[in-house]
Coordinates of C-alpha atoms in Angstrom, one line a residue:
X104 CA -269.2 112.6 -28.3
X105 CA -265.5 113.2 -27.8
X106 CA -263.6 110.3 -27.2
X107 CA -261.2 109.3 -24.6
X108 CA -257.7 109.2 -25.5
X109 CA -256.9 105.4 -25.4
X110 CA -260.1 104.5 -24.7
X111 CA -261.9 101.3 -26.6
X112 CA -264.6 102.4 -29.0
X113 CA -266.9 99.4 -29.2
X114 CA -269.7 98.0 -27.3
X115 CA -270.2 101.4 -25.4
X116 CA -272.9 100.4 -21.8
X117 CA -275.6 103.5 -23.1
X118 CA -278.4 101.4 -21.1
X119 CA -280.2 102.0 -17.8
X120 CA -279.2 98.9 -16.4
X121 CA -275.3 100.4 -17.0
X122 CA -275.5 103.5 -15.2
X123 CA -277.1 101.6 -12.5
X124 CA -274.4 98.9 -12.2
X125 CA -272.0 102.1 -12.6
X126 CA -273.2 104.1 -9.7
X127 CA -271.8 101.9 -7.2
X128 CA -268.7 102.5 -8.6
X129 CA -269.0 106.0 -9.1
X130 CA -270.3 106.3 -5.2
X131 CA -266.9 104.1 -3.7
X132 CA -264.5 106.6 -5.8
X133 CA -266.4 110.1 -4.9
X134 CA -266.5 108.4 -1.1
X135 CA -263.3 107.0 -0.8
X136 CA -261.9 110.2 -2.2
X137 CA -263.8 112.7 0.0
X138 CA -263.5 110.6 3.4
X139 CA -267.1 110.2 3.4
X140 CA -269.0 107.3 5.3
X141 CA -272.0 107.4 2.9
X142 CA -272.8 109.8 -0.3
X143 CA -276.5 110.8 -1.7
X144 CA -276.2 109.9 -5.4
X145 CA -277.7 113.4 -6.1
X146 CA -275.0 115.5 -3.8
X147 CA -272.6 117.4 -5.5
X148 CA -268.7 116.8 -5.9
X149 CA -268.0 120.5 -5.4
X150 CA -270.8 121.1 -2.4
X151 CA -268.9 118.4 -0.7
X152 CA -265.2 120.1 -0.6
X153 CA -264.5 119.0 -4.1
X154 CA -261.5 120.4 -6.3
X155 CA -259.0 120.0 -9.2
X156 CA -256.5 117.7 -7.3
X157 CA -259.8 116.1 -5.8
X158 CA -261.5 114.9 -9.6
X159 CA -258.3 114.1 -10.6
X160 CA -258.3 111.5 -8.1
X161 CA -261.7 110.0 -8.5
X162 CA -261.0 109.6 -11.8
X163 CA -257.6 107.8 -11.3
X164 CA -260.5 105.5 -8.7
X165 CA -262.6 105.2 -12.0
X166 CA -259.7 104.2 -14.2
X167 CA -258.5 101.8 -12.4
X168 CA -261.8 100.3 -11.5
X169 CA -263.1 100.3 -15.0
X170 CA -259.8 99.1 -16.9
X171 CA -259.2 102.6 -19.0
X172 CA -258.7 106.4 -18.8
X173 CA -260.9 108.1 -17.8
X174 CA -260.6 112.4 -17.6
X175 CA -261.0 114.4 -14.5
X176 CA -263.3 116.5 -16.4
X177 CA -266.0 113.7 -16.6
X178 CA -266.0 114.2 -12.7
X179 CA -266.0 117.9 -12.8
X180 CA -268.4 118.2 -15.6
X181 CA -270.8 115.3 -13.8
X182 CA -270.7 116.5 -10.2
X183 CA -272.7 113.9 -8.5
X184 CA -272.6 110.2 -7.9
X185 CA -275.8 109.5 -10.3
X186 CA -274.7 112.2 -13.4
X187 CA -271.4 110.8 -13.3
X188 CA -272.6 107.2 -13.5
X189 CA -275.0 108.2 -16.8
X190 CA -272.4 109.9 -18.0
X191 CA -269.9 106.9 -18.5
X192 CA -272.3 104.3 -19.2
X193 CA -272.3 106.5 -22.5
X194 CA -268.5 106.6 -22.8
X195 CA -266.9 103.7 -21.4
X196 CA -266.7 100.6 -22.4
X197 CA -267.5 97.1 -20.6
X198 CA -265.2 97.5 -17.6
X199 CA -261.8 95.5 -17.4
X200 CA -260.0 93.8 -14.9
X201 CA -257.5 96.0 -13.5
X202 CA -254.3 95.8 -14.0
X203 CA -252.0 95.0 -10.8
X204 CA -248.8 96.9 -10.7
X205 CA -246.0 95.8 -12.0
X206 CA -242.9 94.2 -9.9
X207 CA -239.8 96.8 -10.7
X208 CA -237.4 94.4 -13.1
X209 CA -234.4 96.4 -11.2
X210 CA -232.2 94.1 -9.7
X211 CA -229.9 94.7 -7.1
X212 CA -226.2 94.2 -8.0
X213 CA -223.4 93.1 -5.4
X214 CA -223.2 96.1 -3.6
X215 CA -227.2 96.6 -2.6
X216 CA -228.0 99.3 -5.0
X217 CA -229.7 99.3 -7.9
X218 CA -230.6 101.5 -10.9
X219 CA -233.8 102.6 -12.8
X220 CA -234.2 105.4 -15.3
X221 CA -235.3 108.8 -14.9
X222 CA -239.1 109.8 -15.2
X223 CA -239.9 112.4 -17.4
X224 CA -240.2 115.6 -14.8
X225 CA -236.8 114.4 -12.8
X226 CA -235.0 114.2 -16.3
X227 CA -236.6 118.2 -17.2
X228 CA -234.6 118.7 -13.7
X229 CA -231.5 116.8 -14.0
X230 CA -231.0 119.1 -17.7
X231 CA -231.2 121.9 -15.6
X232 CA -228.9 121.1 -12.6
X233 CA -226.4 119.8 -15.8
X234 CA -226.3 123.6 -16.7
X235 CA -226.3 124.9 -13.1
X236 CA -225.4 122.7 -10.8
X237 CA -225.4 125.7 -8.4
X238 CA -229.0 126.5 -8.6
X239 CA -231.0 127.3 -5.6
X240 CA -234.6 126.9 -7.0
X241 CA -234.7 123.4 -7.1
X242 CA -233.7 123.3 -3.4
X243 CA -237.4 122.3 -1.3
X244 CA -237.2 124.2 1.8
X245 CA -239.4 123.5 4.7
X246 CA -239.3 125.4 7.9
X247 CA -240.9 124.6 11.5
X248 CA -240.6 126.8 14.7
X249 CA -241.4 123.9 16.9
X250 CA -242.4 124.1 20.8
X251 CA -242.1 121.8 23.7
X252 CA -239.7 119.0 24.1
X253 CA -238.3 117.3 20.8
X254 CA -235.8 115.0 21.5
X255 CA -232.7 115.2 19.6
X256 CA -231.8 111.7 19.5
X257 CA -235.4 110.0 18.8
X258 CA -235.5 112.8 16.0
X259 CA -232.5 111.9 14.1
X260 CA -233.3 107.7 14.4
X261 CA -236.9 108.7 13.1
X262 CA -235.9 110.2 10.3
X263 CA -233.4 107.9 9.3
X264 CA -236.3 105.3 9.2
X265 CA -238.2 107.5 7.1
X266 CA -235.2 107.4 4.6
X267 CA -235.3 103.5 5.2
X268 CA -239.0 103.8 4.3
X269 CA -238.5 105.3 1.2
X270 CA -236.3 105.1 -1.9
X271 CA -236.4 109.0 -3.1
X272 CA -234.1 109.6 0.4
X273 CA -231.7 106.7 -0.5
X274 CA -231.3 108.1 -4.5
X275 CA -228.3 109.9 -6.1
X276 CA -228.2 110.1 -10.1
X277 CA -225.7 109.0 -12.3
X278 CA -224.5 110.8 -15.5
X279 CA -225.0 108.9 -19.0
X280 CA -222.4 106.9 -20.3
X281 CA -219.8 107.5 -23.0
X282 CA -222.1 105.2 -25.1
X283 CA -225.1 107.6 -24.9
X284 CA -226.7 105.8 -22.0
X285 CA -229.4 107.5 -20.5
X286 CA -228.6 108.9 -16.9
X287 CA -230.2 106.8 -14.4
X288 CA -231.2 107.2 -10.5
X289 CA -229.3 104.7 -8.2
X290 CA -231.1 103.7 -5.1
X291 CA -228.7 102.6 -2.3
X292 CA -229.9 100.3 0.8
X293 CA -228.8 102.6 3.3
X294 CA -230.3 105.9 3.9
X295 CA -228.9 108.7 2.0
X296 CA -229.6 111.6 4.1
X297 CA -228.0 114.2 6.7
X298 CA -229.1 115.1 10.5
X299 CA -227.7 117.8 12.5
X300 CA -227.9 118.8 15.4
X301 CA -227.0 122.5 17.7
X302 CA -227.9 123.7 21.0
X303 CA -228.0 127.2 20.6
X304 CA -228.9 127.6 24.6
X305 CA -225.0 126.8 25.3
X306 CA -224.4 130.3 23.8
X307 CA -224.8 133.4 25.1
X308 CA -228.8 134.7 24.4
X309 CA -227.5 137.9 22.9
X310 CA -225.7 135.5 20.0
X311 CA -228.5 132.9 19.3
X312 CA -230.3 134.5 17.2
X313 CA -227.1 135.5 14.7
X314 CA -225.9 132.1 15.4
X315 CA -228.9 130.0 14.2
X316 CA -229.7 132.6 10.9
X317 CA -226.2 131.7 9.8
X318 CA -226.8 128.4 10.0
X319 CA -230.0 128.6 8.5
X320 CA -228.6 130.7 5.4
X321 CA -225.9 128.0 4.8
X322 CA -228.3 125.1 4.9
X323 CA -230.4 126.9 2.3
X324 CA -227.3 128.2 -0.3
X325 CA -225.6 124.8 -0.1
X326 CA -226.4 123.0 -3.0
X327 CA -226.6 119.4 -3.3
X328 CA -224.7 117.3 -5.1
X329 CA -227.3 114.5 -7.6
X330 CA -224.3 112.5 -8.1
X331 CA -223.0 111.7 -5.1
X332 CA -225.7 112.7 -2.4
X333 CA -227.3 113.2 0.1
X334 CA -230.1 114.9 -1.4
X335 CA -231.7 115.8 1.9
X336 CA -230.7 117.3 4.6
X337 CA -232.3 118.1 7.7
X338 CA -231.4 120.3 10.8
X339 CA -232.6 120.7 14.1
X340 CA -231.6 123.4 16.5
X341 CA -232.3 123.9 20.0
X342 CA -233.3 128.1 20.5
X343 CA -234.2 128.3 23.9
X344 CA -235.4 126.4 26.5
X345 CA -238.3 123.8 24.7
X346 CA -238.0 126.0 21.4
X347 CA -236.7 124.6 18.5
X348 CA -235.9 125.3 14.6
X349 CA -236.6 122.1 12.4
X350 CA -235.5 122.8 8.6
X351 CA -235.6 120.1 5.9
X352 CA -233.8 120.9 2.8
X353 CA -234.6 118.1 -0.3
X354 CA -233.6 118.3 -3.8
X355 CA -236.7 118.6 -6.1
X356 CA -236.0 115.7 -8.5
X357 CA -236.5 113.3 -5.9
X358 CA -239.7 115.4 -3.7
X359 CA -242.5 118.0 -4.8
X360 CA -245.1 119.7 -2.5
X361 CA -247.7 116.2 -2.2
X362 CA -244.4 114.1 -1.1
X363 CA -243.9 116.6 2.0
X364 CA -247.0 115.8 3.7
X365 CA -246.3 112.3 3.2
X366 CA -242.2 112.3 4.4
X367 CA -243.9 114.7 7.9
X368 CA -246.5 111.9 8.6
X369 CA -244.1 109.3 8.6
X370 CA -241.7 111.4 10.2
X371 CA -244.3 111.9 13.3
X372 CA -244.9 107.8 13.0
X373 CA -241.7 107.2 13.1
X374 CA -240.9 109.9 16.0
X375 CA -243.8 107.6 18.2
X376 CA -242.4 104.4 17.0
X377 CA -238.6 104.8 18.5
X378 CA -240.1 106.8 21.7
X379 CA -242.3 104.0 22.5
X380 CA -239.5 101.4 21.4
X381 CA -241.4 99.7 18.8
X382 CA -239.7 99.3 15.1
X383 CA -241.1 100.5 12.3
X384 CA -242.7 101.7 9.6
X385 CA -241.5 99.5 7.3
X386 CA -240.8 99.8 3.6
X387 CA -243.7 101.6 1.8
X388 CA -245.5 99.4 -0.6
X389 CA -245.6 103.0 -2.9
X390 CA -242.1 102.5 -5.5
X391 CA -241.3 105.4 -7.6
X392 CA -239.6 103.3 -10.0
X393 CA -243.2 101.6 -10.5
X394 CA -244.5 105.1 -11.7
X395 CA -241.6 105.2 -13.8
X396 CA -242.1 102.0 -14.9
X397 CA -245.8 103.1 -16.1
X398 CA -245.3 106.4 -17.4
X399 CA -243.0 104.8 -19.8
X400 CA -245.2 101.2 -20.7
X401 CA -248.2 103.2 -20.4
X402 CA -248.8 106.7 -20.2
X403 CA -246.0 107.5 -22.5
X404 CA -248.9 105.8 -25.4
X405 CA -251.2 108.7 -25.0
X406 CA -248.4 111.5 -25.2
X407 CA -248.2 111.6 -29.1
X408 CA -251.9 112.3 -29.5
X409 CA -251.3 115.1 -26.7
X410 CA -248.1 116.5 -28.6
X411 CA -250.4 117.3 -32.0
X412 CA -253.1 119.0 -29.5
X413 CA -251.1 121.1 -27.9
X414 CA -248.5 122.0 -30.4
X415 CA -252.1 122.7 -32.9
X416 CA -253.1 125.5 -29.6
X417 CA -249.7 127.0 -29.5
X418 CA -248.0 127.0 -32.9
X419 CA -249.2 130.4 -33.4
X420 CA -248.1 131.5 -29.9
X421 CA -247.9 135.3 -28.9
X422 CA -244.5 136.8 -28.6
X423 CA -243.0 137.3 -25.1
X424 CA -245.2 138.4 -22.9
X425 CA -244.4 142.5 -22.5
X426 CA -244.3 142.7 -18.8
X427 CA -243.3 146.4 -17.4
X428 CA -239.7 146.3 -15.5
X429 CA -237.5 148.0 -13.9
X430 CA -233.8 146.0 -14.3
X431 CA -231.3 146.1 -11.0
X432 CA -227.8 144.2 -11.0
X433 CA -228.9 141.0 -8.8
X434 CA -226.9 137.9 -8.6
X435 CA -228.1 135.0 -10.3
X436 CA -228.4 132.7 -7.2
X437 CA -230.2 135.4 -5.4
X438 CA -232.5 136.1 -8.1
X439 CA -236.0 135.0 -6.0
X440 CA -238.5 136.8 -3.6
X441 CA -242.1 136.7 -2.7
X442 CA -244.5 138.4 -1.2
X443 CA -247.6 137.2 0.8
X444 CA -251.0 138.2 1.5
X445 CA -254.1 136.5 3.0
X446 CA -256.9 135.9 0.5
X447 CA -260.1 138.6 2.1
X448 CA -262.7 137.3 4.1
X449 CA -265.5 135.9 2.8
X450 CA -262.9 134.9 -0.9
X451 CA -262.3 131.5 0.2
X452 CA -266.5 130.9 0.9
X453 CA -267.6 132.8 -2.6
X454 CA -265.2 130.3 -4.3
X455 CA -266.3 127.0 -2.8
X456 CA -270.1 128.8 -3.8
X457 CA -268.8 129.4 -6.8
X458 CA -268.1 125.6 -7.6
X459 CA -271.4 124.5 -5.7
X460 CA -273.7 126.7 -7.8
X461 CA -271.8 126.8 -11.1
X462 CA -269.3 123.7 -11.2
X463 CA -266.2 126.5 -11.4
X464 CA -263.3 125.0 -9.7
X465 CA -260.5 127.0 -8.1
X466 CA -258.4 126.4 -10.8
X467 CA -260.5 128.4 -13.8
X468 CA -261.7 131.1 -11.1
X469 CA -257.8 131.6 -10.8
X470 CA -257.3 131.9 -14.5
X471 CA -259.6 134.2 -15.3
X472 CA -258.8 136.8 -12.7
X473 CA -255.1 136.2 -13.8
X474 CA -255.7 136.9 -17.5
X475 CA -257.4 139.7 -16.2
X476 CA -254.4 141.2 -14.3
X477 CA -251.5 140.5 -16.7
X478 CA -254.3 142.2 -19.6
X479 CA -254.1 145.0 -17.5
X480 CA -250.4 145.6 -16.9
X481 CA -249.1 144.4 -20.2
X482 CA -252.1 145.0 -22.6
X483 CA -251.7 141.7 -24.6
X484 CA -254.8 140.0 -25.4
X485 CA -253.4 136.7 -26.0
X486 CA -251.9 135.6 -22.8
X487 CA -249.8 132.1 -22.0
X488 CA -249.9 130.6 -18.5
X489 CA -247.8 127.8 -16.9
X490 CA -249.3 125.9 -14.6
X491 CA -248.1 122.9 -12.3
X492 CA -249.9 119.8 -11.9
X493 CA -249.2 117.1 -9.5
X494 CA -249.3 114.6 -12.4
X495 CA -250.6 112.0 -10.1
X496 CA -253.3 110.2 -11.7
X497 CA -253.4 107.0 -10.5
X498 CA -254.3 106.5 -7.0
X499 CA -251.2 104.3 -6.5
X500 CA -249.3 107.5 -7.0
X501 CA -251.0 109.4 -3.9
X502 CA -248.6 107.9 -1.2
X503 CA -245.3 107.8 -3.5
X504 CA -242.8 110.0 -2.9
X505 CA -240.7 111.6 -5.7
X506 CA -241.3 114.2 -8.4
X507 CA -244.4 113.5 -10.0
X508 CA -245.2 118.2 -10.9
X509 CA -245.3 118.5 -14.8
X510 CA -246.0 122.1 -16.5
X511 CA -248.9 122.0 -18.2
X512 CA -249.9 126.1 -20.5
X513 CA -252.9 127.5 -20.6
X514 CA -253.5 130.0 -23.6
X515 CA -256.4 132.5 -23.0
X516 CA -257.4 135.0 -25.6
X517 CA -259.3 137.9 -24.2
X518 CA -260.5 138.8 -27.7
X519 CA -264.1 139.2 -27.8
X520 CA -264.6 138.6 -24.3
X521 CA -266.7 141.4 -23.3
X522 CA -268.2 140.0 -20.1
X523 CA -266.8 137.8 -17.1
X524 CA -269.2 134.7 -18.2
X525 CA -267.3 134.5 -21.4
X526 CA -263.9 135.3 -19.5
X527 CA -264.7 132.2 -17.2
X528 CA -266.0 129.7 -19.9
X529 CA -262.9 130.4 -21.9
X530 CA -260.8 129.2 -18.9
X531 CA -262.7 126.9 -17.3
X532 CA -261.7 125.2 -21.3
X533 CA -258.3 125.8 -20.6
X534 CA -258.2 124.6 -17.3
X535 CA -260.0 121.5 -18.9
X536 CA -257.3 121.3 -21.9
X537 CA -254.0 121.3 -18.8
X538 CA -256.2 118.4 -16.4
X539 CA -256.0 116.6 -19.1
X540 CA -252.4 117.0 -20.7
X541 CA -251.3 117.2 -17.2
X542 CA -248.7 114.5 -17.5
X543 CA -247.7 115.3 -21.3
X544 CA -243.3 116.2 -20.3
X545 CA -243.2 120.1 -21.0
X546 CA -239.5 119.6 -22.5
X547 CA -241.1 118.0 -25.4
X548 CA -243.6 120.5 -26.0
X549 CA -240.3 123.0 -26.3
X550 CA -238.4 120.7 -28.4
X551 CA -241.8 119.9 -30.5
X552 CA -242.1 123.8 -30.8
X553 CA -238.6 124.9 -31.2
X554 CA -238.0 127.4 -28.5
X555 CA -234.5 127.6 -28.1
X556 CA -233.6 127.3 -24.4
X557 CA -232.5 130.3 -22.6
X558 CA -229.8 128.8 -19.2
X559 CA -232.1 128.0 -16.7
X560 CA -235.0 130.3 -17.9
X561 CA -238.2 128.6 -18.4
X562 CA -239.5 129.0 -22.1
X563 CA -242.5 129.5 -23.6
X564 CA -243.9 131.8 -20.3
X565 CA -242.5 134.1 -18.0
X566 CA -245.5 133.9 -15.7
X567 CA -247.0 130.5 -13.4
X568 CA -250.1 130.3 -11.5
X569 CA -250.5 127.0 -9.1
X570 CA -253.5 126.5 -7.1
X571 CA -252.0 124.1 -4.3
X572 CA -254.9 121.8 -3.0
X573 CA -252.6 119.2 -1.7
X574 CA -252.4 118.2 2.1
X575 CA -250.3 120.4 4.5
X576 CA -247.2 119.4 6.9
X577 CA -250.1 116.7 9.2
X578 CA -249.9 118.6 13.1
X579 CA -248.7 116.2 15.6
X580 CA -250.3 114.3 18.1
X581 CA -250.1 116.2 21.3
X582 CA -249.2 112.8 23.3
X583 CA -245.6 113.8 21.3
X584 CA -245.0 116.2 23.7
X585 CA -244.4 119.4 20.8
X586 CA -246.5 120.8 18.2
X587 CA -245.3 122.6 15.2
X588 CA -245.8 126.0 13.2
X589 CA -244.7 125.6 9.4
X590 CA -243.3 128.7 8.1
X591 CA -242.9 129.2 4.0
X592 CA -239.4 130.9 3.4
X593 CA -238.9 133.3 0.9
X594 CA -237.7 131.7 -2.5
X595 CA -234.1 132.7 -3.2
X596 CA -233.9 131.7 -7.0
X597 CA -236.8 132.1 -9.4
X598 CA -238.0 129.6 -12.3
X599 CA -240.3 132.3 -13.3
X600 CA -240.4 136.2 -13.9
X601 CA -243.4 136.3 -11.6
X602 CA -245.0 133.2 -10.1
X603 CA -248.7 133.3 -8.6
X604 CA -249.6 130.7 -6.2
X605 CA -253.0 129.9 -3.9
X606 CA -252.6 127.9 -1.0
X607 CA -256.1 126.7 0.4
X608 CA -254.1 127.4 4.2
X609 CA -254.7 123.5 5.4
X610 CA -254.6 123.3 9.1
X611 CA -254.0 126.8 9.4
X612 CA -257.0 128.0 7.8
X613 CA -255.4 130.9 6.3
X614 CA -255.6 130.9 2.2
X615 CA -253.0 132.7 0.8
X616 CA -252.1 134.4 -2.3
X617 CA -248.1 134.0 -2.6
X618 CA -246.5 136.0 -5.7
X619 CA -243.1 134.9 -6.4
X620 CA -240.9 137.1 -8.4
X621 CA -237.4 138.0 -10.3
X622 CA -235.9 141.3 -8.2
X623 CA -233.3 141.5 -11.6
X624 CA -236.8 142.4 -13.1
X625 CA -239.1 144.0 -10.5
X626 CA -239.3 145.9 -7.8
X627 CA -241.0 145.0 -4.5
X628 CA -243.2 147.5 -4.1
X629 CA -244.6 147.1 -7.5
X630 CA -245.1 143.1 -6.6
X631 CA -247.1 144.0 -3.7
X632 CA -249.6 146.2 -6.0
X633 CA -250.0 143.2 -8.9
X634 CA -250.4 140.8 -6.0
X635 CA -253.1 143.3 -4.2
X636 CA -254.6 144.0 -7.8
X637 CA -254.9 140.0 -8.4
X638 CA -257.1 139.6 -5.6
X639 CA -259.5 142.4 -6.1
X640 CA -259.6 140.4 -9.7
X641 CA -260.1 137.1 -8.1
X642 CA -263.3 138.3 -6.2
X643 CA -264.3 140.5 -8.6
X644 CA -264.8 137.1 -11.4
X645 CA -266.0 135.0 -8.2
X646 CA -268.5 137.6 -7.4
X647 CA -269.7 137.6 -11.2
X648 CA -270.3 134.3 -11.4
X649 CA -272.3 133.8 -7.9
X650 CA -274.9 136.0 -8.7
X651 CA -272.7 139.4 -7.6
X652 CA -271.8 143.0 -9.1
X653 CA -268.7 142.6 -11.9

C-alpha cells in the first residue's frame, strides 16, 4: 500500500464499521460535487459526468472533511460512493477536525492598501514579464458579440463592483527591494480597473467595421503595466443598433481560465443588482492571499517529497523534442496562432463511454493519442508533455479568483508498447503522476534540473496538451434584456512551439480541439494536418479501449 504524501501512518480504520461511517462522507463530496440531490452508493463517478477537474474536487471535499490529503486518484481509481469509502478506511487515518482558514495577517497601512507575497505560479509569471515586459501571451482575452440592449452606464458600475468584489482586480505588483525583498502584490481599496466605452453607430456604416477592429487590435497589443496597473481592462462598443462588442483583457498573474467564469457570473449579478437599484455583491469571502497563505504554511511541506519524484522520472530526460519545421522571419510579439476544429460526432460520447466502462478519464485518452501523433511526426519514442492544471485543490479555492494553473510533465515512453491497452495504461500512470504533483511550482523543477532558461521560452517541452473541464462564460438571464456569444481569439504570442487544447464546448455544446502554434516555426497548413491527424488518433485510442477496431 502506497502511502499518502503527508498522511499519518498509525491507527489506519481497515474495519467494516469504517467504511460504513466513511460512506456518508464519501456520498456528500461525490453529491455536492456533481449537483446531485441523491447518489446510489454503487453509481459510478465517471457514468455520472465525472472528470479530472471533477475528482480533484471530491477529493479536496474528502481532505478537508477527514483532516489530510487525500489524491484525486483514490476517486478516479474508486469510482463509486461505496469503493471509494472501502478504499479509505484502508488508507486514512481517524479523521480530524478540519482546519478553518486562516485570517490573512496583512494589515492595511495608512493609505488602504496592503501587501502579501506572491504565490508560486504568479512569481513563474512576474520572472517572465521582468524579461519581457512587452509580452502578449500573458494577456487573457475574452471576446463576446453581444445582442439586445446592454446598457452602457449599468455595465461600467457593474463591473466596477466586481472589481470591489474581488482583490485580483484591485492588485498591481511591486518589484523587490534593494535588500533582496521578495516582490510582493499590493492590493489597493479602490478598484483597479479600466471601462470604455464607443458608439460605433455615430459613424458612418461603411467605417464601423475598420473602426471597432482597430480598437480591438489596440486593446489586445497594449500591454499592461504589473507595477502600476490596471491589470484589466474592459471595453464595450456599440456596432449597430442593439449589437455590441464586449472585450475583457486581464493580465494572467492575477486571472486563469476557472477565474473567468467566476468574474462573468458576478459581472451578470452585478449588471441585475444596479438595474434593479439594489447594492451589491459584496466582498467575496474567497481571499487569494489565503491560498497564498496555505501554499506556503501548508502545501509548500509536501513539495520536497514531490521534487525527488519527479526529478528521479526526468533526470534522464530525452533531448529536445525533433519537431519538423519550416523557419519564417516573424516578430516576436506576433509569434502565436491557432487553429480550430470541432471534435467528430459521436468523439465526445465514446469518451464519456470510455470512462464509464473503463475508468479512462479525458485526460489519459488525450495523452495517449498525443504520444501517438508527436511519435509519428518526430519519431522519438520517449516523448515529454506539459500539461496545465488548475491547481485548485481545496474546495475553498473553487470561487477565488487569481492564478492558481501550475505545469505539471508527463513523460511517456512508447518503447514496448505494441498495442493501445499498453499505450493507455502507460498514461493513464502519467496522468496519475501530474494530478498528483499538480501544485509542485514548475520553476523549481527547472532550477532542480538545471535547464538553463531560454528568454521567455518554456523549458524542458516544446509541446502542451490541456484538457479544459472548467465552467464556461455562465449565459445570462434573459430577463437582462441581451444574451451573449463568446468568441476564443486567436493567440498572438505563443508559450509553446505547438499547444493542444480540448475544450468540453460548455453551453455551446461544441467540443473542440484548439492547436496553438509558433508561425517562426510552422506553417499553417501543416498545423491543420497535425491537428486533423490528432483527432483521428484520439478516436482511434477511444475506439480501442471501448470495445472498437484500433
Amino acid at each position: 500500500m502506497t502511502a499518502i504524501p503527508g498522511s499519518r501512518s498509525p491507527a489506519v480504520m481497515d474495519t467494516p464499521d469504517a467504511a460504513v461511517a466513511l460512506l456518508d462522507t464519501t456520498s456528500t463530496a461525490l453529491r455536492d460535487v456533481l449537483d446531485l440531490h441523491r447518489i446510489d452508493p454503487e453509481a459510478n463517478f465517471f457514468s455520472l459526468g465525472g472528470n479530472s477537474l471533477l475528482a480533484v474536487r471530491v477529493a479536496g471535499r474528502l481532505s478537508h472533511a477527514l483532516g489530510q490529503r487525500i489524491p484525486a486518484t483514490a476517486v478516479l481509481n474508486h469510482p463509486t460512493a461505496r469503493g471509494l469509502a472501502r478504499h479509505l478506511a484502508e488508507l486514512v487515518s481517524e479523521p480530524a477536525s478540519p482546519a478553518s482558514p486562516a485570517p490573512s495577517s496583512a494589515p492595511a497601512d495608512a493609505t488602504g492598501t496592503d501587501r502579501f507575497p506572491l504565490s508560486a505560479a504568479q512569481r513563474r509569471v512576474w520572472l517572465l514579464h521582468e524579461v519581457d515586459p512587452e509580452r502578449l501571451d500573458h494577456l487573457v482575452t475574452v471576446s463576446f458579440e453581444v445582442t439586445g440592449e446592454l446598457d452602457p452606464v449599468v455595465a461600467r458600475t457593474a463591473w466596477h463592483r466586481v472589481a470591489e468584489r474581488h482583490e485580483a482586480l484591485r492588485t498591481r505588483f511591486e518589484p523587490s527591494a534593494p535588500g533582496g525583498e521578495e516582490p510582493c502584490q499590493v492590493v489597493e481599496s479602490e478598484p483597479l480597473t479600466e471601462f470604455t466605452f464607443l458608439d460605433t453607430v455615430r459613424f458612418p456604416e461603411a467605417v464601423r467595421a475598420r473602426i471597432v477592429d482597430e480598437r480591438v487590435a489596440l486593446l489586445r497589443r497594449t500591454p499592461l503595466s504589473l507595477r502600476t496597473g490596471p491589470l484589466s481592462r474592459i471595453a464595450l462598443l456599440r456596432t449597430a443598433p442593439s449589437r455590441y462588442r464586449l472585450e475583457l483583457i486581464v493580465h494572467h498573474i492575477v486571472c486563469d481560465g476557472w477565474s473567468l467564469a467566476l468574474l462573468w457570473q458576478d459581472f451578470l449579478d452585478a449588471y441585475r443588482r444596479v438595474a434593479a437599484g439594489e447594492p451589491g455583491p459584496g466582498p467575496s469571502p474567497h481571499r487569494f492571499r489565503d491560498h497564498v497563505r496555505w501554499e506556503r504554511r501548508t502545501e509548500s511541506a509536501r513539495w520536497p517529497a514531490q521534487a525527488d519524484r519527479v526529478t528521479r522520472r526526468f533526470a534522464d530526460r530525452p533531448e529536445e523534442l525533433p519537431l519538423p519545421i519550416a523557419p519564417a522571419p516573424v516578430d516576436e510579439h506576433d509569434d502565436g496562432d491557432d487553429v480550430s476544429l470541432p471534435l467528430p460526432a459521436g468523439l465526445g460520447t465514446a469518451l464519456a463511454r470510455a470512462g464509464a466502462e473503463g475508468g479512462h478519464t479525458r485526460l489519459t485518452l488525450a495523452l495517449a493519442a498525443l504520444a501517438v501523433l508527436l511519435h509519428r511526426i518526430s519519431g522519438s519514442e520517449d516523448l515529454v508533455i506539459a500539461v496545465p492544471m488548475a491547481g485548485r485543490v481545496r474546495p475553498e479555492d473553487e470561487g477565488t479568483v487569481g492564478l492558481f494553473v501550475n505545469t505539471a510533465l508527463a513523460r511517456i515512453r512508447l518503447a514496448g508498447a505494441r498495442d493501445v491497452p499498453t499505450l493507455v495504461a502507460r498514461a493513464r500512470d502519467e496522468a496519475a503522476e501530474v494530478l498528483d504533483c499538480q501544485t509542485y511550482p514548475f520553476d523549481q523543477l527547472v532550477s532542480r534540473l538545471g535547464v538553463p532558461r531560454d528568454g521567455t521560452r518554456m523549458p524542458l517541452a516544446r509541446v502542451s496538451l490541456a484538457v479544459q473541464d472548467f465552467a464556461e462564460a455562465p449565459l445570462p438571464d434573459p430577463d437582462l434584456g441581451f444574451t451573449w456569444v463568446e468568441h476564443d481569439p486567436a493567440e498572438r504570442q505563443s508559450k509553446l512551439d505547438l499547444a493542444f487544447s480540448l475544450t468540453s464546448g460548455g453551453a455551446a455544446g461544441q467540443p473542440t480541439l484548439t492547436v496553438t502554434y509558433r508561425p517562426s516555426l510552422f506553417r499553417r497548413r501543416t498545423v491543420d494536418a497535425w491537428a486533423e491527424q490528432y483527432l483521428i488518433a484520439l478516436e482511434n485510442v477511444t475506439r480501442a479501449v471501448t470495445g472498437g477496431a484500433s
